[in-house]
mmCIF file of C-alpha atoms in Angstrom:
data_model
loop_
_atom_site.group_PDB
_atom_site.id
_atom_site.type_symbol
_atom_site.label_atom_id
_atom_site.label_comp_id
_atom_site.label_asym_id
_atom_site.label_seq_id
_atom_site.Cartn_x
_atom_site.Cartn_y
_atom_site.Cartn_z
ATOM 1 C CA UNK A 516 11.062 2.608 16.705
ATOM 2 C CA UNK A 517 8.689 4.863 15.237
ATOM 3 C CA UNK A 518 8.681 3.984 11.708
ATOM 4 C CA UNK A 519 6.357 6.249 9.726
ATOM 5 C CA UNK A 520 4.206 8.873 11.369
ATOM 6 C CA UNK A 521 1.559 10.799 9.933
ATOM 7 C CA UNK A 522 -0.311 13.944 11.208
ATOM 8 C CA UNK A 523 -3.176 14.514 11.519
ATOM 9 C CA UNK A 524 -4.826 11.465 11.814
ATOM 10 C CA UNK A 525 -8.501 12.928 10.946
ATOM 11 C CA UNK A 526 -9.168 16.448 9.550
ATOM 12 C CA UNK A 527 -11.953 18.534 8.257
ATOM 13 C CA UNK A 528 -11.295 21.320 5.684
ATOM 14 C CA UNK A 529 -13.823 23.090 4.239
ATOM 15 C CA UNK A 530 -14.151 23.979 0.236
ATOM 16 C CA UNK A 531 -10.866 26.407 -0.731
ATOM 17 C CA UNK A 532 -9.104 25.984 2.126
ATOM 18 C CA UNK A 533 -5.388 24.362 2.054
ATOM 19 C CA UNK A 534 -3.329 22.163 4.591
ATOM 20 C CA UNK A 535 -0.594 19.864 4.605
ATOM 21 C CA UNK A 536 -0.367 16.216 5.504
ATOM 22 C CA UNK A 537 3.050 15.674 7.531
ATOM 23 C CA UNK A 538 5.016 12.829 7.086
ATOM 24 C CA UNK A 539 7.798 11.713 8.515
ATOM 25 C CA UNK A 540 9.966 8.317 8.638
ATOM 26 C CA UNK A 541 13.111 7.293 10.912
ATOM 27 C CA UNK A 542 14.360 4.368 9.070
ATOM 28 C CA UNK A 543 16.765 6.398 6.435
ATOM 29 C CA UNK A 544 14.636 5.061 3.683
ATOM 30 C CA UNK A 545 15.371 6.623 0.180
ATOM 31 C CA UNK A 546 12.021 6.093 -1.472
ATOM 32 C CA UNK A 547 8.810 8.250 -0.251
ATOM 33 C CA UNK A 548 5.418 7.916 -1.575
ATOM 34 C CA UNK A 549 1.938 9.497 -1.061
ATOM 35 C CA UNK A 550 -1.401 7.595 -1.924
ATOM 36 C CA UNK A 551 -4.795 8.314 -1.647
ATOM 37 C CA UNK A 552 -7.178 5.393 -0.858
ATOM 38 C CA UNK A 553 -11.182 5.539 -1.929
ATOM 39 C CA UNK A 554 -13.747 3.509 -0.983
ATOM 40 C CA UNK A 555 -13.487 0.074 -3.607
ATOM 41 C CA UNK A 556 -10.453 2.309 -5.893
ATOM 42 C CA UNK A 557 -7.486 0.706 -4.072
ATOM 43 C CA UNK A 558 -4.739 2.879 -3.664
ATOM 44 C CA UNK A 559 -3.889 5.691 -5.868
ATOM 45 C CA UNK A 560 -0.187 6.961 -6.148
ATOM 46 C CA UNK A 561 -0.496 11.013 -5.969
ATOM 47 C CA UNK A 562 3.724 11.663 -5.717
ATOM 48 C CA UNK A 563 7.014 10.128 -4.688
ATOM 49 C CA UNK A 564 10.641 10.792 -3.869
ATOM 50 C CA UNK A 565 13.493 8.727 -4.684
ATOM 51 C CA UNK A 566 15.476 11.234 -2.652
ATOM 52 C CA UNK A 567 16.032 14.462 -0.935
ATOM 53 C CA UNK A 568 15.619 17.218 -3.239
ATOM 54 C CA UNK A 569 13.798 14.726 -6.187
ATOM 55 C CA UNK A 570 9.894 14.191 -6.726
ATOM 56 C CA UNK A 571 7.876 13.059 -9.173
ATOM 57 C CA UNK A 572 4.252 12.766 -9.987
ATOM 58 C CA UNK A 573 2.423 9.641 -9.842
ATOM 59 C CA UNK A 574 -1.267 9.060 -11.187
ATOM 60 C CA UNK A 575 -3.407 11.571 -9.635
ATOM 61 C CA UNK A 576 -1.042 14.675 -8.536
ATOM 62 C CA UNK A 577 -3.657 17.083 -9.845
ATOM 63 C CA UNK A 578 -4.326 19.907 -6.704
ATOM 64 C CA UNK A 579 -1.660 18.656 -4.554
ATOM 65 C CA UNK A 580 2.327 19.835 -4.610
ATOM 66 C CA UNK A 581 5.171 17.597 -2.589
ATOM 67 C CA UNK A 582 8.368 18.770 -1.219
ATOM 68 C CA UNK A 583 11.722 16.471 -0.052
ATOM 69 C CA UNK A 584 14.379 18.526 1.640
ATOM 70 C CA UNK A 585 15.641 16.062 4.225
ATOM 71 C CA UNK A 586 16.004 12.229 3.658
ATOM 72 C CA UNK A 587 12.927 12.207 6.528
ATOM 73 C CA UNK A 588 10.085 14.290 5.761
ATOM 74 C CA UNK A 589 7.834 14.597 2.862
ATOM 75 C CA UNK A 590 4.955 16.972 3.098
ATOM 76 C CA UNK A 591 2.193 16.790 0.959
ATOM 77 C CA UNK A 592 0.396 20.142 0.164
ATOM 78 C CA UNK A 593 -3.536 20.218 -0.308
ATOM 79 C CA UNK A 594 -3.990 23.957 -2.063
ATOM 80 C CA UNK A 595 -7.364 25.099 -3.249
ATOM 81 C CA UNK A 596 -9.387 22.043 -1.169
ATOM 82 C CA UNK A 597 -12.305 20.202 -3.481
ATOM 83 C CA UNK A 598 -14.774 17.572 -2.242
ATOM 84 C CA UNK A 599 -13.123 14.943 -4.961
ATOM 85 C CA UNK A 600 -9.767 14.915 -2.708
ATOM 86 C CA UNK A 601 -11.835 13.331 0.676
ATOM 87 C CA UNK A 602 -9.476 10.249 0.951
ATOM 88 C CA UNK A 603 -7.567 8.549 3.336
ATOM 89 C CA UNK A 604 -4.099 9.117 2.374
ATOM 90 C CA UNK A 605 -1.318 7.297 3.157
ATOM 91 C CA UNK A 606 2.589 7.879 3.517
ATOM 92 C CA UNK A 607 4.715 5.031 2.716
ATOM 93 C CA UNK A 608 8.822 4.608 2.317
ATOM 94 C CA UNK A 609 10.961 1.275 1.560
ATOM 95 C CA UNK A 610 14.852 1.706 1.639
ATOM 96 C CA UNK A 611 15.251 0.405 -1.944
ATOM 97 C CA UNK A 612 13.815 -0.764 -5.125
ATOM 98 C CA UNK A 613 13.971 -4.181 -4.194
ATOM 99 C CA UNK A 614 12.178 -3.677 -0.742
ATOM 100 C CA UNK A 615 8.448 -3.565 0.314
ATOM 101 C CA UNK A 616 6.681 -0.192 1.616
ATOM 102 C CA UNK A 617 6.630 0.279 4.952
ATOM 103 C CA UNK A 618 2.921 2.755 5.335
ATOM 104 C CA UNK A 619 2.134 5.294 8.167
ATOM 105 C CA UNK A 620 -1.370 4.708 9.657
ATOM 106 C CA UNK A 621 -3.396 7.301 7.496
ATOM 107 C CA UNK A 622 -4.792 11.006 7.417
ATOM 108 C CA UNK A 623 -8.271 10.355 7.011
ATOM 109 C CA UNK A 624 -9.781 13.797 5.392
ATOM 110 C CA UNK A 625 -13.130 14.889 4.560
ATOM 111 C CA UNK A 626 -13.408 18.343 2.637
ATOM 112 C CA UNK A 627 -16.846 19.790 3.107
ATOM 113 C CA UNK B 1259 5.501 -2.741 -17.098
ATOM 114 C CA UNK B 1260 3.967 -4.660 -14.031
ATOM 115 C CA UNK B 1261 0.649 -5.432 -13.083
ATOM 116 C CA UNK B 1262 -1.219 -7.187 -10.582
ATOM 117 C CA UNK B 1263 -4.602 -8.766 -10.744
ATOM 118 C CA UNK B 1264 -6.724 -9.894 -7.742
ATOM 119 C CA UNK B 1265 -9.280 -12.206 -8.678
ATOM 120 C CA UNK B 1266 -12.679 -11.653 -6.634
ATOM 121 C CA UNK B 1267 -13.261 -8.366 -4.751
ATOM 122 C CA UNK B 1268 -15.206 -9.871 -2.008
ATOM 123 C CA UNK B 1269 -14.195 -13.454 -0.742
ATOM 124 C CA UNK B 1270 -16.205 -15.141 2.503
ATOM 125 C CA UNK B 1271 -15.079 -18.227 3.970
ATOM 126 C CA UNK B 1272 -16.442 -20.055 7.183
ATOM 127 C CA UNK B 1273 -14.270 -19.982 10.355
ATOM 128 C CA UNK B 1274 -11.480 -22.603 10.362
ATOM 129 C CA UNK B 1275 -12.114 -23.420 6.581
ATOM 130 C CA UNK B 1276 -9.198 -22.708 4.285
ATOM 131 C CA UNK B 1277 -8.857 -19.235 3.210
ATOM 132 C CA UNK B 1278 -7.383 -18.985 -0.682
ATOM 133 C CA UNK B 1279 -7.054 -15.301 -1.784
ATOM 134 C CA UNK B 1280 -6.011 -14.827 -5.513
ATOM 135 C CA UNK B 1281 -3.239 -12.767 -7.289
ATOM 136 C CA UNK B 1282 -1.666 -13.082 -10.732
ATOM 137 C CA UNK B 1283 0.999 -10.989 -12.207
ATOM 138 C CA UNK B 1284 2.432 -9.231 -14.777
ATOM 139 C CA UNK B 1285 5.985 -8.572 -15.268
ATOM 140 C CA UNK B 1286 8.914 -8.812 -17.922
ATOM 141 C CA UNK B 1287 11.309 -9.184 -15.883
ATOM 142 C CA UNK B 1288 11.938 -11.501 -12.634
ATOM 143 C CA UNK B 1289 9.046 -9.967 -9.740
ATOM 144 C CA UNK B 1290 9.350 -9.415 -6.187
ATOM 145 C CA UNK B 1291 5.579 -9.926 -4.651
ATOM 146 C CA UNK B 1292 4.203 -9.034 -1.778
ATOM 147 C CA UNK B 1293 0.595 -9.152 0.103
ATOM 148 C CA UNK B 1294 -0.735 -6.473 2.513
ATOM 149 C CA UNK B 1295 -3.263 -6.599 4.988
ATOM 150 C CA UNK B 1296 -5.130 -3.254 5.744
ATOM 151 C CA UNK B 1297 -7.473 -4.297 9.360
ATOM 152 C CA UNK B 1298 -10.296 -1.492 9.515
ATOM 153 C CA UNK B 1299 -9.253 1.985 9.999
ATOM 154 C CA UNK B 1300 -5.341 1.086 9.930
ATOM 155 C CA UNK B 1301 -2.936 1.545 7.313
ATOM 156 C CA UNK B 1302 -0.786 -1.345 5.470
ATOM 157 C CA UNK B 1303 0.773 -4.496 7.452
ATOM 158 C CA UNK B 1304 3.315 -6.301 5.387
ATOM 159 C CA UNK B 1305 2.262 -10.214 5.674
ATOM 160 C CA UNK B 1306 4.706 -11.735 3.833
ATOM 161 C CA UNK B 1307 6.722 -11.134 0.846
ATOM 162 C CA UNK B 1308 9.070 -12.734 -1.952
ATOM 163 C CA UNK B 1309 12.385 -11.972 -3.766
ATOM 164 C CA UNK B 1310 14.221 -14.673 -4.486
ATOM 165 C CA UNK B 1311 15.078 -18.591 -3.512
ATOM 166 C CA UNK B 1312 12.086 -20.826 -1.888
ATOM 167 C CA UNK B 1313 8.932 -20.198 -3.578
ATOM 168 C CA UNK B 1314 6.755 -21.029 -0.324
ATOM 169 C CA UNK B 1315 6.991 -18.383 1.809
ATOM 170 C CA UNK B 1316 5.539 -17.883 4.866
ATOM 171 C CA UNK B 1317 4.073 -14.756 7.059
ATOM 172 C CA UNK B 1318 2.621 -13.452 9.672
ATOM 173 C CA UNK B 1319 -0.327 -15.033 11.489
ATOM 174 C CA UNK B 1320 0.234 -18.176 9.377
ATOM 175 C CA UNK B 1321 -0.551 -16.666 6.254
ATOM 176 C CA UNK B 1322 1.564 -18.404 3.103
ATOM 177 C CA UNK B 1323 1.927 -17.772 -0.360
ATOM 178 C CA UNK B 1324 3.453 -19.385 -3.221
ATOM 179 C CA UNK B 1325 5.469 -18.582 -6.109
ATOM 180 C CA UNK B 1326 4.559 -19.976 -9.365
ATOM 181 C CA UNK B 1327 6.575 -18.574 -12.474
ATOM 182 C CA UNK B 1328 4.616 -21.074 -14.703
ATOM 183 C CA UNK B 1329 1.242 -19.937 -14.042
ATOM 184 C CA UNK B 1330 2.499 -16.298 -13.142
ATOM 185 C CA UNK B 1331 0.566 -16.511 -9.854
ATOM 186 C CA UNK B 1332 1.028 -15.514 -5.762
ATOM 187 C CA UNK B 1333 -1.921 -16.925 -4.099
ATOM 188 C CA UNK B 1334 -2.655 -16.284 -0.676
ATOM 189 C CA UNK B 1335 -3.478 -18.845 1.497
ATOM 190 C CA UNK B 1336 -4.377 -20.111 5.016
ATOM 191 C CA UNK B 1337 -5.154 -23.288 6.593
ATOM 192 C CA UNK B 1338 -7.898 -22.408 9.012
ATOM 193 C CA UNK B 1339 -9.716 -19.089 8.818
ATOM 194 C CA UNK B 1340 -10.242 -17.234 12.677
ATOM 195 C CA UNK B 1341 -12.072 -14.394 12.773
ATOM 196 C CA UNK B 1342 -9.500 -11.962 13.368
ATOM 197 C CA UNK B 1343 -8.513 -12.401 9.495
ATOM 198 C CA UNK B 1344 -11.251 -10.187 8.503
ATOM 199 C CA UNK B 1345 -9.645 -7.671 6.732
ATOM 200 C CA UNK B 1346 -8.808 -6.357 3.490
ATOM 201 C CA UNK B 1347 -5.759 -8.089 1.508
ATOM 202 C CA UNK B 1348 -3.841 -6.499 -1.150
ATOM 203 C CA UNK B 1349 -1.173 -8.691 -3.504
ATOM 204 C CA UNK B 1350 1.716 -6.005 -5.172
ATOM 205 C CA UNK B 1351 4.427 -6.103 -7.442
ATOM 206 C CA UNK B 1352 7.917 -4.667 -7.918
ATOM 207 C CA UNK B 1353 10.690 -5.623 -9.885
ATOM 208 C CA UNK B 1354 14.515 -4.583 -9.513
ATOM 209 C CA UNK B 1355 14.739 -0.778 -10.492
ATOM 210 C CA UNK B 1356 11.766 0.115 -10.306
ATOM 211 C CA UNK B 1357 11.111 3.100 -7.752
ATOM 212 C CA UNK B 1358 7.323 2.145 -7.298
ATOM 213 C CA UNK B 1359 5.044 -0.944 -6.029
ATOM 214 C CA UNK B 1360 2.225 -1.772 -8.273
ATOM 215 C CA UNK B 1361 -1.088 -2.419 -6.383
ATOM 216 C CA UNK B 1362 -3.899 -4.631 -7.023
ATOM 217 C CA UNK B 1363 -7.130 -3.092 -6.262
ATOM 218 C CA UNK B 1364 -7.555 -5.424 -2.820
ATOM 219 C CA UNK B 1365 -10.055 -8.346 -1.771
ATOM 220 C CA UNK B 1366 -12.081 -8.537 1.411
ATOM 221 C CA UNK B 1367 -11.952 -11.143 3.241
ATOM 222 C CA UNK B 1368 -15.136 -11.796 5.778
ATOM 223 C CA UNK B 1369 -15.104 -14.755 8.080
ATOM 224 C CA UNK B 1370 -18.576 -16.323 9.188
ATOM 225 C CA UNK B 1371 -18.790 -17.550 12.679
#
């Protein structure tokens, strides 16, 4: 029972460069959401899914881009990498509105 | 709109004294509340969480919270503090409909020995 699984779990990019965050989830949840989580900020949501095909932005979706096209994976694109988006990020799904998230363990990354 | 607020950033408390961790809410419309417990260099744990029905609920490792429409409230709490509670706690919101959880902006807890 794998739940949500992020990769990588640490990466290094350096200043331009682009990568995406994989996320994946086997519990045929609906919802999908990316944060970001600084140091004494709480979390910040960047984008979510209510579904395959459907995203939306959230607070901070500036320099990143999302895609849904199964009910299991939602990438998150980093293009053009700055050293304002070193975060931890987290992936996070719930089945429906009325349900808590259920979170992956976190892509810690450091853009240098 | 929802909100949650989490009174006190930093919180210490003595091992096996009573931990009380703070959240009040915001919401038009009946809440479902949650708390989170992020350990160091983890994600998100769900400790506990409520919908609807008894407003005591409890959680995992004997965490318990309590409902209380009148003071719009969700305090955390825990009868005797061990040192593996260290952690960071975050109370959130959702109501019905609503595709996203509202976050408050988390309280760490740090246990003295």
């Amino acid at each position: 029972n794998a739940g949500v699984t992020q990769t990588p779990k640490f990466r290094i990019l350096k200043i331009g460069q682009s990568m995406t965050l994989q996320c994946t989830q086997d519990m045929n949840h609906n919802y999908m959401y990316w944060y970001r989580q600084d140091p004494g900020m709480g979390l910040k949501l960047i984008y979510y899914s209510v579904g395959a095909g459907i995203t939306d932005k959230g607070e901070v979706p500036n320099g990143y881009n999302v895609s849904r096209s199964t009910t299991e994976d939602f990438p998150l694109r980093l293009e053009l990498a700055a050293p304002s988006q070193t975060s931890v990020y987290f992936c996070a799904s719930s089945y429906s509105t009325g349900d808590g998230y259920t979170f992956g363990s976190g892509t810690r990354l450091t853009v240098v | 709109a929802q909100s949650v607020t989490q009174l006190g950033s930093h919180v210490s408390v003595s091992e096996g004294a009573l931990v009380l961790l703070r959240c009040n809410y915001s919401s038009s419309v009946p809440p479902y509340l949650f708390w989170y417990v992020q350990y160091p260099n983890q994600g998100l744990q769900l400790l506990l969480k409520y919908t609807t029905g008894a407003t005591l609920v409890k959680g995992i490792n004997g965490f318990e919270a309590e409902f209380k429409k009148s003071e719009t409230s969700f305090h955390l709490t825990k009868p005797s503090a061990h040192m593996s509670d260290a952690a960071e706690y975050f109370c959130a919101v959702r109501v019905f409909g609503n595709e996203k959880l509202t976050f408050g902006t988390g309280t760490r807890l740090t246990i003295i020995p």
